[in-house]
Short mmCIF file of C-alpha atoms in Angstrom, two decimals:
data_model
loop_
_atom_site.label_atom_id
_atom_site.label_comp_id
_atom_site.label_asym_id
_atom_site.label_seq_id
_atom_site.Cartn_x
_atom_site.Cartn_y
_atom_site.Cartn_z
CA GLN A 1 21.52 8.94 -31.67
CA VAL A 2 19.44 7.63 -28.81
CA GLN A 3 21.80 5.72 -25.90
CA LEU A 4 18.97 5.05 -23.58
CA VAL A 5 15.35 4.07 -23.60
CA GLU A 6 13.55 3.30 -20.48
CA SER A 7 10.11 1.24 -20.19
CA GLY A 8 7.28 0.04 -17.99
CA GLY A 9 6.30 2.32 -15.15
CA GLY A 10 2.90 3.15 -14.67
CA LEU A 11 0.11 3.30 -12.04
CA VAL A 12 0.56 0.58 -8.99
CA GLN A 13 -1.28 0.32 -5.64
CA PRO A 14 0.60 0.29 -2.86
CA GLY A 15 1.93 -3.23 -2.30
CA GLY A 16 2.02 -3.80 -6.10
CA SER A 17 5.15 -4.72 -8.50
CA LEU A 18 6.37 -3.58 -11.64
CA ARG A 19 8.86 -4.30 -13.99
CA LEU A 20 11.47 -2.06 -15.55
CA SER A 21 13.23 -2.64 -18.67
CA CYS A 22 16.32 0.29 -20.01
CA ALA A 23 17.31 -0.40 -23.91
CA ALA A 24 20.86 0.72 -23.69
CA LEU A 25 24.16 0.93 -26.76
CA ARG A 26 26.12 -1.87 -26.79
CA THR A 27 28.94 0.35 -26.65
CA ILE A 28 27.46 1.44 -23.31
CA PHE A 29 26.25 -1.21 -21.57
CA ASN A 30 29.40 -3.44 -22.62
CA ARG A 31 31.73 -2.00 -20.42
CA HIS A 32 29.99 -0.58 -17.54
CA THR A 33 28.32 -1.06 -14.54
CA MET A 34 24.56 -0.20 -15.08
CA GLY A 35 21.91 1.90 -13.02
CA TRP A 36 18.48 2.55 -11.80
CA TYR A 37 18.17 6.05 -10.94
CA ARG A 38 15.47 8.11 -9.66
CA GLN A 39 13.19 11.63 -9.20
CA THR A 40 11.47 13.41 -7.75
CA PRO A 41 10.58 17.01 -8.29
CA GLY A 42 12.57 19.55 -6.25
CA LYS A 43 14.91 16.61 -5.26
CA GLN A 44 18.79 15.34 -6.60
CA ARG A 45 18.17 12.09 -9.05
CA GLU A 46 19.41 9.06 -6.92
CA LEU A 47 20.65 6.03 -7.57
CA VAL A 48 18.57 3.11 -6.32
CA ALA A 49 20.68 -0.10 -7.53
CA ASP A 50 23.49 -1.10 -9.92
CA ILE A 51 25.11 -4.04 -11.42
CA THR A 52 27.87 -4.78 -12.80
CA ALA A 53 29.10 -6.12 -16.01
CA SER A 54 29.73 -9.21 -14.22
CA GLY A 55 26.24 -9.39 -12.82
CA SER A 56 27.44 -7.97 -8.82
CA THR A 57 24.51 -5.69 -7.58
CA LYS A 58 23.87 -2.85 -5.21
CA TYR A 59 21.29 -1.41 -3.72
CA ALA A 60 19.98 1.83 -1.96
CA ASP A 61 19.10 0.95 1.72
CA SER A 62 15.68 2.34 1.00
CA VAL A 63 14.60 -0.68 -1.78
CA LYS A 64 17.11 -3.14 -0.28
CA GLY A 65 14.99 -6.48 0.08
CA ARG A 66 12.51 -5.16 -2.84
CA PHE A 67 13.71 -4.47 -5.67
CA THR A 68 15.67 -6.87 -8.22
CA ILE A 69 18.25 -5.50 -10.96
CA SER A 70 19.28 -7.79 -13.89
CA ARG A 71 21.22 -7.45 -17.38
CA ASP A 72 20.31 -9.61 -20.25
CA ASN A 73 24.18 -8.53 -21.60
CA GLY A 74 22.69 -10.21 -24.65
CA GLY A 75 20.14 -7.69 -25.31
CA ASN A 76 21.99 -4.83 -23.97
CA THR A 77 19.00 -4.54 -21.27
CA VAL A 78 18.86 -4.07 -17.43
CA PHE A 79 16.11 -4.66 -15.38
CA LEU A 80 14.54 -3.72 -12.59
CA GLN A 81 11.99 -5.50 -11.06
CA MET A 82 10.23 -3.49 -8.04
CA ASN A 83 8.23 -5.82 -5.42
CA SER A 84 6.06 -4.21 -2.40
CA LEU A 85 5.63 -0.74 -3.62
CA LYS A 86 5.36 2.13 -1.81
CA PRO A 87 4.19 5.85 -2.00
CA GLU A 88 7.74 7.28 -1.20
CA ASP A 89 9.17 5.02 -4.47
CA THR A 90 6.81 7.28 -6.95
CA ALA A 91 9.25 8.99 -9.03
CA VAL A 92 10.99 9.26 -12.38
CA TYR A 93 13.05 6.08 -13.03
CA TYR A 94 15.84 6.74 -15.54
CA CYS A 95 19.17 4.21 -16.41
CA ASN A 96 21.97 5.13 -16.79
CA THR A 97 26.17 4.24 -16.11
CA SER A 98 26.92 4.02 -12.98
CA PRO A 99 29.13 6.15 -11.25
CA TYR A 100 27.35 8.53 -14.02
CA TRP A 101 30.22 9.91 -16.37
CA GLY A 102 27.73 12.12 -18.85
CA ILE A 103 26.11 9.74 -21.50
CA SER A 104 22.82 11.88 -21.81
CA TRP A 105 19.60 10.90 -20.05
CA GLY A 106 17.27 9.29 -21.23
CA GLN A 107 13.26 10.35 -21.14
CA GLY A 108 12.77 8.32 -18.04
CA THR A 109 9.76 6.48 -17.36
CA ALA A 110 7.05 7.23 -14.42
CA VAL A 111 6.16 4.96 -11.49
CA THR A 112 3.46 6.26 -9.48
CA VAL A 113 2.59 4.10 -6.22
CA SER A 114 -0.99 5.24 -4.75
CA SER A 115 -4.46 3.81 -4.14
#
């Protein structure tokens, strides 16, 4: 059973914006803090933002002020609004619980920031 489905990635120029979406099973979404992670080849997957069930948010220093995480509890969806994108934001983005405790990763959505 598919538990996490990410979408919304693509190719964007530096300074541009993208909005990522992650649909999660209700059993996962309702009880847990959800996070957006990203991974580039040869590097560890890193947490970039997370949001509690009540809406409290945290961000990695590298994205603070540029990315905004939000969630639609009724729709079991978590979003990542990414503004002022930089080439170093290029990665495959995934959602999962935060902290990660073992739910299978989705396929991710690729973000490429390039002119």
